[in-house]
JSON list of C-alpha atoms in Angstrom, two decimals:
[
{"chain": "A", "resi": 15, "resn": "UNK", "atom": "CA", "xyz": [122.11, 39.55, 72.16]},
{"chain": "A", "resi": 16, "resn": "UNK", "atom": "CA", "xyz": [122.56, 43.04, 71.76]},
{"chain": "A", "resi": 17, "resn": "UNK", "atom": "CA", "xyz": [119.35, 44.82, 69.73]},
{"chain": "A", "resi": 18, "resn": "UNK", "atom": "CA", "xyz": [119.78, 47.44, 67.13]},
{"chain": "A", "resi": 19, "resn": "UNK", "atom": "CA", "xyz": [116.67, 49.95, 67.52]},
{"chain": "A", "resi": 20, "resn": "UNK", "atom": "CA", "xyz": [115.72, 53.31, 65.99]},
{"chain": "A", "resi": 21, "resn": "UNK", "atom": "CA", "xyz": [115.64, 56.42, 68.26]},
{"chain": "A", "resi": 22, "resn": "UNK", "atom": "CA", "xyz": [114.77, 59.65, 66.24]},
{"chain": "A", "resi": 23, "resn": "UNK", "atom": "CA", "xyz": [116.33, 58.35, 63.28]},
{"chain": "A", "resi": 24, "resn": "UNK", "atom": "CA", "xyz": [119.34, 57.29, 64.47]},
{"chain": "A", "resi": 25, "resn": "UNK", "atom": "CA", "xyz": [120.37, 53.64, 64.54]},
{"chain": "A", "resi": 26, "resn": "UNK", "atom": "CA", "xyz": [121.25, 52.30, 68.23]},
{"chain": "A", "resi": 27, "resn": "UNK", "atom": "CA", "xyz": [123.02, 49.03, 68.67]},
{"chain": "A", "resi": 28, "resn": "UNK", "atom": "CA", "xyz": [121.57, 48.88, 72.73]},
{"chain": "A", "resi": 29, "resn": "UNK", "atom": "CA", "xyz": [123.98, 46.13, 74.72]},
{"chain": "A", "resi": 30, "resn": "UNK", "atom": "CA", "xyz": [123.13, 43.88, 77.29]},
{"chain": "A", "resi": 31, "resn": "UNK", "atom": "CA", "xyz": [124.00, 44.43, 80.50]},
{"chain": "A", "resi": 32, "resn": "UNK", "atom": "CA", "xyz": [125.04, 40.62, 80.90]},
{"chain": "A", "resi": 33, "resn": "UNK", "atom": "CA", "xyz": [127.04, 40.09, 77.87]},
{"chain": "A", "resi": 34, "resn": "UNK", "atom": "CA", "xyz": [130.80, 39.95, 78.45]},
{"chain": "A", "resi": 35, "resn": "UNK", "atom": "CA", "xyz": [132.55, 42.88, 80.21]},
{"chain": "A", "resi": 36, "resn": "UNK", "atom": "CA", "xyz": [135.03, 45.29, 78.38]},
{"chain": "A", "resi": 37, "resn": "UNK", "atom": "CA", "xyz": [138.05, 45.05, 79.88]},
{"chain": "A", "resi": 38, "resn": "UNK", "atom": "CA", "xyz": [140.13, 46.22, 77.53]},
{"chain": "A", "resi": 39, "resn": "UNK", "atom": "CA", "xyz": [140.53, 47.87, 73.84]},
{"chain": "A", "resi": 40, "resn": "UNK", "atom": "CA", "xyz": [140.21, 44.65, 71.52]},
{"chain": "A", "resi": 41, "resn": "UNK", "atom": "CA", "xyz": [137.06, 44.28, 73.73]},
{"chain": "A", "resi": 42, "resn": "UNK", "atom": "CA", "xyz": [135.41, 47.46, 72.41]},
{"chain": "A", "resi": 43, "resn": "UNK", "atom": "CA", "xyz": [136.64, 46.39, 69.42]},
{"chain": "A", "resi": 44, "resn": "UNK", "atom": "CA", "xyz": [135.12, 42.52, 69.15]},
{"chain": "A", "resi": 45, "resn": "UNK", "atom": "CA", "xyz": [132.06, 43.44, 71.09]},
{"chain": "A", "resi": 46, "resn": "UNK", "atom": "CA", "xyz": [130.85, 46.94, 70.43]},
{"chain": "A", "resi": 47, "resn": "UNK", "atom": "CA", "xyz": [132.52, 48.31, 67.21]},
{"chain": "A", "resi": 48, "resn": "UNK", "atom": "CA", "xyz": [132.58, 45.22, 65.59]},
{"chain": "A", "resi": 49, "resn": "UNK", "atom": "CA", "xyz": [128.67, 44.80, 66.40]},
{"chain": "A", "resi": 50, "resn": "UNK", "atom": "CA", "xyz": [127.85, 48.08, 65.70]},
{"chain": "A", "resi": 51, "resn": "UNK", "atom": "CA", "xyz": [130.46, 49.00, 62.66]},
{"chain": "A", "resi": 52, "resn": "UNK", "atom": "CA", "xyz": [127.57, 47.56, 59.43]},
{"chain": "A", "resi": 53, "resn": "UNK", "atom": "CA", "xyz": [124.15, 48.44, 61.11]},
{"chain": "A", "resi": 54, "resn": "UNK", "atom": "CA", "xyz": [124.60, 50.86, 63.93]},
{"chain": "A", "resi": 55, "resn": "UNK", "atom": "CA", "xyz": [125.86, 54.91, 64.41]},
{"chain": "A", "resi": 56, "resn": "UNK", "atom": "CA", "xyz": [125.57, 55.23, 68.46]},
{"chain": "A", "resi": 57, "resn": "UNK", "atom": "CA", "xyz": [126.74, 52.10, 70.74]},
{"chain": "A", "resi": 58, "resn": "UNK", "atom": "CA", "xyz": [124.43, 52.50, 74.48]},
{"chain": "A", "resi": 59, "resn": "UNK", "atom": "CA", "xyz": [126.71, 50.70, 77.08]},
{"chain": "A", "resi": 60, "resn": "UNK", "atom": "CA", "xyz": [125.86, 49.85, 79.99]},
{"chain": "A", "resi": 61, "resn": "UNK", "atom": "CA", "xyz": [127.79, 51.02, 82.82]},
{"chain": "A", "resi": 62, "resn": "UNK", "atom": "CA", "xyz": [128.02, 48.01, 84.63]},
{"chain": "A", "resi": 63, "resn": "UNK", "atom": "CA", "xyz": [130.10, 46.36, 81.41]},
{"chain": "A", "resi": 64, "resn": "UNK", "atom": "CA", "xyz": [132.80, 48.64, 81.40]},
{"chain": "A", "resi": 65, "resn": "UNK", "atom": "CA", "xyz": [135.64, 47.37, 83.52]},
{"chain": "A", "resi": 66, "resn": "UNK", "atom": "CA", "xyz": [136.65, 49.64, 86.80]},
{"chain": "A", "resi": 67, "resn": "UNK", "atom": "CA", "xyz": [139.54, 50.88, 84.81]},
{"chain": "A", "resi": 68, "resn": "UNK", "atom": "CA", "xyz": [137.71, 52.19, 82.50]},
{"chain": "A", "resi": 69, "resn": "UNK", "atom": "CA", "xyz": [136.54, 54.79, 85.30]},
{"chain": "A", "resi": 70, "resn": "UNK", "atom": "CA", "xyz": [140.01, 55.45, 86.36]},
{"chain": "A", "resi": 71, "resn": "UNK", "atom": "CA", "xyz": [140.89, 57.75, 84.37]},
{"chain": "A", "resi": 72, "resn": "UNK", "atom": "CA", "xyz": [144.86, 56.98, 85.17]},
{"chain": "A", "resi": 73, "resn": "UNK", "atom": "CA", "xyz": [144.80, 53.87, 83.75]},
{"chain": "A", "resi": 74, "resn": "UNK", "atom": "CA", "xyz": [144.31, 55.28, 79.77]},
{"chain": "A", "resi": 75, "resn": "UNK", "atom": "CA", "xyz": [141.50, 51.98, 79.23]},
{"chain": "A", "resi": 76, "resn": "UNK", "atom": "CA", "xyz": [139.00, 54.91, 78.34]},
{"chain": "A", "resi": 77, "resn": "UNK", "atom": "CA", "xyz": [141.39, 57.38, 76.41]},
{"chain": "A", "resi": 78, "resn": "UNK", "atom": "CA", "xyz": [141.60, 54.17, 73.99]},
{"chain": "A", "resi": 79, "resn": "UNK", "atom": "CA", "xyz": [138.55, 53.09, 74.04]},
{"chain": "A", "resi": 80, "resn": "UNK", "atom": "CA", "xyz": [137.32, 56.51, 73.43]},
{"chain": "A", "resi": 81, "resn": "UNK", "atom": "CA", "xyz": [139.85, 57.22, 70.55]},
{"chain": "A", "resi": 82, "resn": "UNK", "atom": "CA", "xyz": [138.35, 53.97, 69.14]},
{"chain": "A", "resi": 83, "resn": "UNK", "atom": "CA", "xyz": [135.08, 54.94, 69.19]},
{"chain": "A", "resi": 84, "resn": "UNK", "atom": "CA", "xyz": [136.34, 58.47, 67.24]},
{"chain": "A", "resi": 85, "resn": "UNK", "atom": "CA", "xyz": [138.53, 55.83, 65.07]},
{"chain": "A", "resi": 86, "resn": "UNK", "atom": "CA", "xyz": [135.49, 54.60, 63.42]},
{"chain": "A", "resi": 87, "resn": "UNK", "atom": "CA", "xyz": [132.72, 56.90, 63.82]},
{"chain": "A", "resi": 88, "resn": "UNK", "atom": "CA", "xyz": [130.78, 55.82, 66.05]},
{"chain": "A", "resi": 89, "resn": "UNK", "atom": "CA", "xyz": [129.24, 57.41, 68.80]},
{"chain": "A", "resi": 90, "resn": "UNK", "atom": "CA", "xyz": [129.29, 55.68, 72.50]},
{"chain": "A", "resi": 91, "resn": "UNK", "atom": "CA", "xyz": [126.67, 56.00, 74.68]},
{"chain": "A", "resi": 92, "resn": "UNK", "atom": "CA", "xyz": [127.64, 54.58, 78.80]},
{"chain": "A", "resi": 93, "resn": "UNK", "atom": "CA", "xyz": [124.21, 54.14, 80.31]},
{"chain": "A", "resi": 94, "resn": "UNK", "atom": "CA", "xyz": [123.25, 53.78, 83.55]},
{"chain": "A", "resi": 95, "resn": "UNK", "atom": "CA", "xyz": [125.06, 55.11, 87.26]},
{"chain": "A", "resi": 96, "resn": "UNK", "atom": "CA", "xyz": [128.03, 55.65, 87.58]},
{"chain": "A", "resi": 97, "resn": "UNK", "atom": "CA", "xyz": [127.79, 57.80, 91.24]},
{"chain": "A", "resi": 98, "resn": "UNK", "atom": "CA", "xyz": [130.31, 55.56, 92.55]},
{"chain": "A", "resi": 99, "resn": "UNK", "atom": "CA", "xyz": [132.91, 56.23, 89.85]},
{"chain": "A", "resi": 100, "resn": "UNK", "atom": "CA", "xyz": [132.34, 59.77, 90.26]},
{"chain": "A", "resi": 101, "resn": "UNK", "atom": "CA", "xyz": [132.85, 59.71, 93.99]},
{"chain": "A", "resi": 102, "resn": "UNK", "atom": "CA", "xyz": [135.86, 58.14, 93.63]},
{"chain": "A", "resi": 103, "resn": "UNK", "atom": "CA", "xyz": [138.07, 60.11, 90.97]},
{"chain": "A", "resi": 104, "resn": "UNK", "atom": "CA", "xyz": [138.53, 64.25, 90.88]},
{"chain": "A", "resi": 105, "resn": "UNK", "atom": "CA", "xyz": [139.05, 63.82, 87.39]},
{"chain": "A", "resi": 106, "resn": "UNK", "atom": "CA", "xyz": [136.26, 61.69, 85.75]},
{"chain": "A", "resi": 107, "resn": "UNK", "atom": "CA", "xyz": [133.39, 64.82, 86.54]},
{"chain": "A", "resi": 108, "resn": "UNK", "atom": "CA", "xyz": [135.40, 66.87, 84.37]},
{"chain": "A", "resi": 109, "resn": "UNK", "atom": "CA", "xyz": [135.52, 64.20, 81.70]},
{"chain": "A", "resi": 110, "resn": "UNK", "atom": "CA", "xyz": [131.32, 63.45, 81.98]},
{"chain": "A", "resi": 111, "resn": "UNK", "atom": "CA", "xyz": [130.50, 67.36, 81.75]},
{"chain": "A", "resi": 112, "resn": "UNK", "atom": "CA", "xyz": [132.84, 68.15, 78.87]},
{"chain": "A", "resi": 113, "resn": "UNK", "atom": "CA", "xyz": [131.40, 64.83, 76.97]},
{"chain": "A", "resi": 114, "resn": "UNK", "atom": "CA", "xyz": [127.81, 65.54, 77.50]},
{"chain": "A", "resi": 115, "resn": "UNK", "atom": "CA", "xyz": [128.43, 68.90, 76.12]},
{"chain": "A", "resi": 116, "resn": "UNK", "atom": "CA", "xyz": [129.36, 67.07, 72.86]},
{"chain": "A", "resi": 117, "resn": "UNK", "atom": "CA", "xyz": [127.81, 64.93, 70.36]},
{"chain": "A", "resi": 118, "resn": "UNK", "atom": "CA", "xyz": [129.78, 61.69, 70.52]},
{"chain": "A", "resi": 119, "resn": "UNK", "atom": "CA", "xyz": [130.31, 60.25, 74.10]},
{"chain": "A", "resi": 120, "resn": "UNK", "atom": "CA", "xyz": [127.70, 60.46, 76.51]},
{"chain": "A", "resi": 121, "resn": "UNK", "atom": "CA", "xyz": [127.25, 59.52, 80.08]},
{"chain": "A", "resi": 122, "resn": "UNK", "atom": "CA", "xyz": [123.18, 58.68, 80.27]},
{"chain": "A", "resi": 123, "resn": "UNK", "atom": "CA", "xyz": [121.33, 57.25, 83.13]},
{"chain": "A", "resi": 124, "resn": "UNK", "atom": "CA", "xyz": [119.13, 55.61, 81.38]},
{"chain": "A", "resi": 125, "resn": "UNK", "atom": "CA", "xyz": [118.08, 54.76, 77.88]},
{"chain": "A", "resi": 126, "resn": "UNK", "atom": "CA", "xyz": [115.34, 57.11, 77.93]},
{"chain": "A", "resi": 127, "resn": "UNK", "atom": "CA", "xyz": [117.40, 59.64, 78.27]},
{"chain": "A", "resi": 128, "resn": "UNK", "atom": "CA", "xyz": [119.12, 58.79, 76.06]},
{"chain": "A", "resi": 129, "resn": "UNK", "atom": "CA", "xyz": [116.12, 58.99, 73.21]},
{"chain": "A", "resi": 130, "resn": "UNK", "atom": "CA", "xyz": [115.58, 62.17, 75.13]},
{"chain": "A", "resi": 131, "resn": "UNK", "atom": "CA", "xyz": [119.44, 63.65, 73.98]},
{"chain": "A", "resi": 132, "resn": "UNK", "atom": "CA", "xyz": [118.53, 62.04, 70.14]},
{"chain": "A", "resi": 133, "resn": "UNK", "atom": "CA", "xyz": [114.69, 63.55, 69.96]},
{"chain": "A", "resi": 134, "resn": "UNK", "atom": "CA", "xyz": [115.14, 66.78, 67.60]},
{"chain": "A", "resi": 135, "resn": "UNK", "atom": "CA", "xyz": [114.73, 70.28, 69.62]},
{"chain": "A", "resi": 136, "resn": "UNK", "atom": "CA", "xyz": [112.48, 72.68, 69.39]},
{"chain": "A", "resi": 137, "resn": "UNK", "atom": "CA", "xyz": [113.95, 74.15, 66.15]},
{"chain": "A", "resi": 138, "resn": "UNK", "atom": "CA", "xyz": [114.25, 71.07, 64.31]},
{"chain": "A", "resi": 139, "resn": "UNK", "atom": "CA", "xyz": [117.12, 70.47, 64.85]},
{"chain": "A", "resi": 140, "resn": "UNK", "atom": "CA", "xyz": [118.15, 66.88, 66.28]},
{"chain": "A", "resi": 141, "resn": "UNK", "atom": "CA", "xyz": [120.61, 67.26, 69.57]},
{"chain": "A", "resi": 142, "resn": "UNK", "atom": "CA", "xyz": [122.79, 64.40, 68.61]}
]
């Protein structure tokens, strides 16, 4: 069962690693966005929950899911090791690098890294 936690003032839906696989846009709507919409502004989903097609940008699955998150004004954080997928793609590393520069989509190795990204910086502003 997903759990909502607060990290530095942000409500984060932390999804279970052993939950339902996210294999298409409807799965994302049903199991990520729907679960978060009323109670969280950030959805942290383990990378293992995402179908391999998410990481193959030529399928369009990642783009469709990321667009749904943008439409619902929710942040998506992919949590976990995606090195295998990064090595298998020439485009994915660019997406990850650009996403991590922004505020809405992040790829992080673990929940500690997410907490660090959401923490206020030295100027007193949140990096989130």
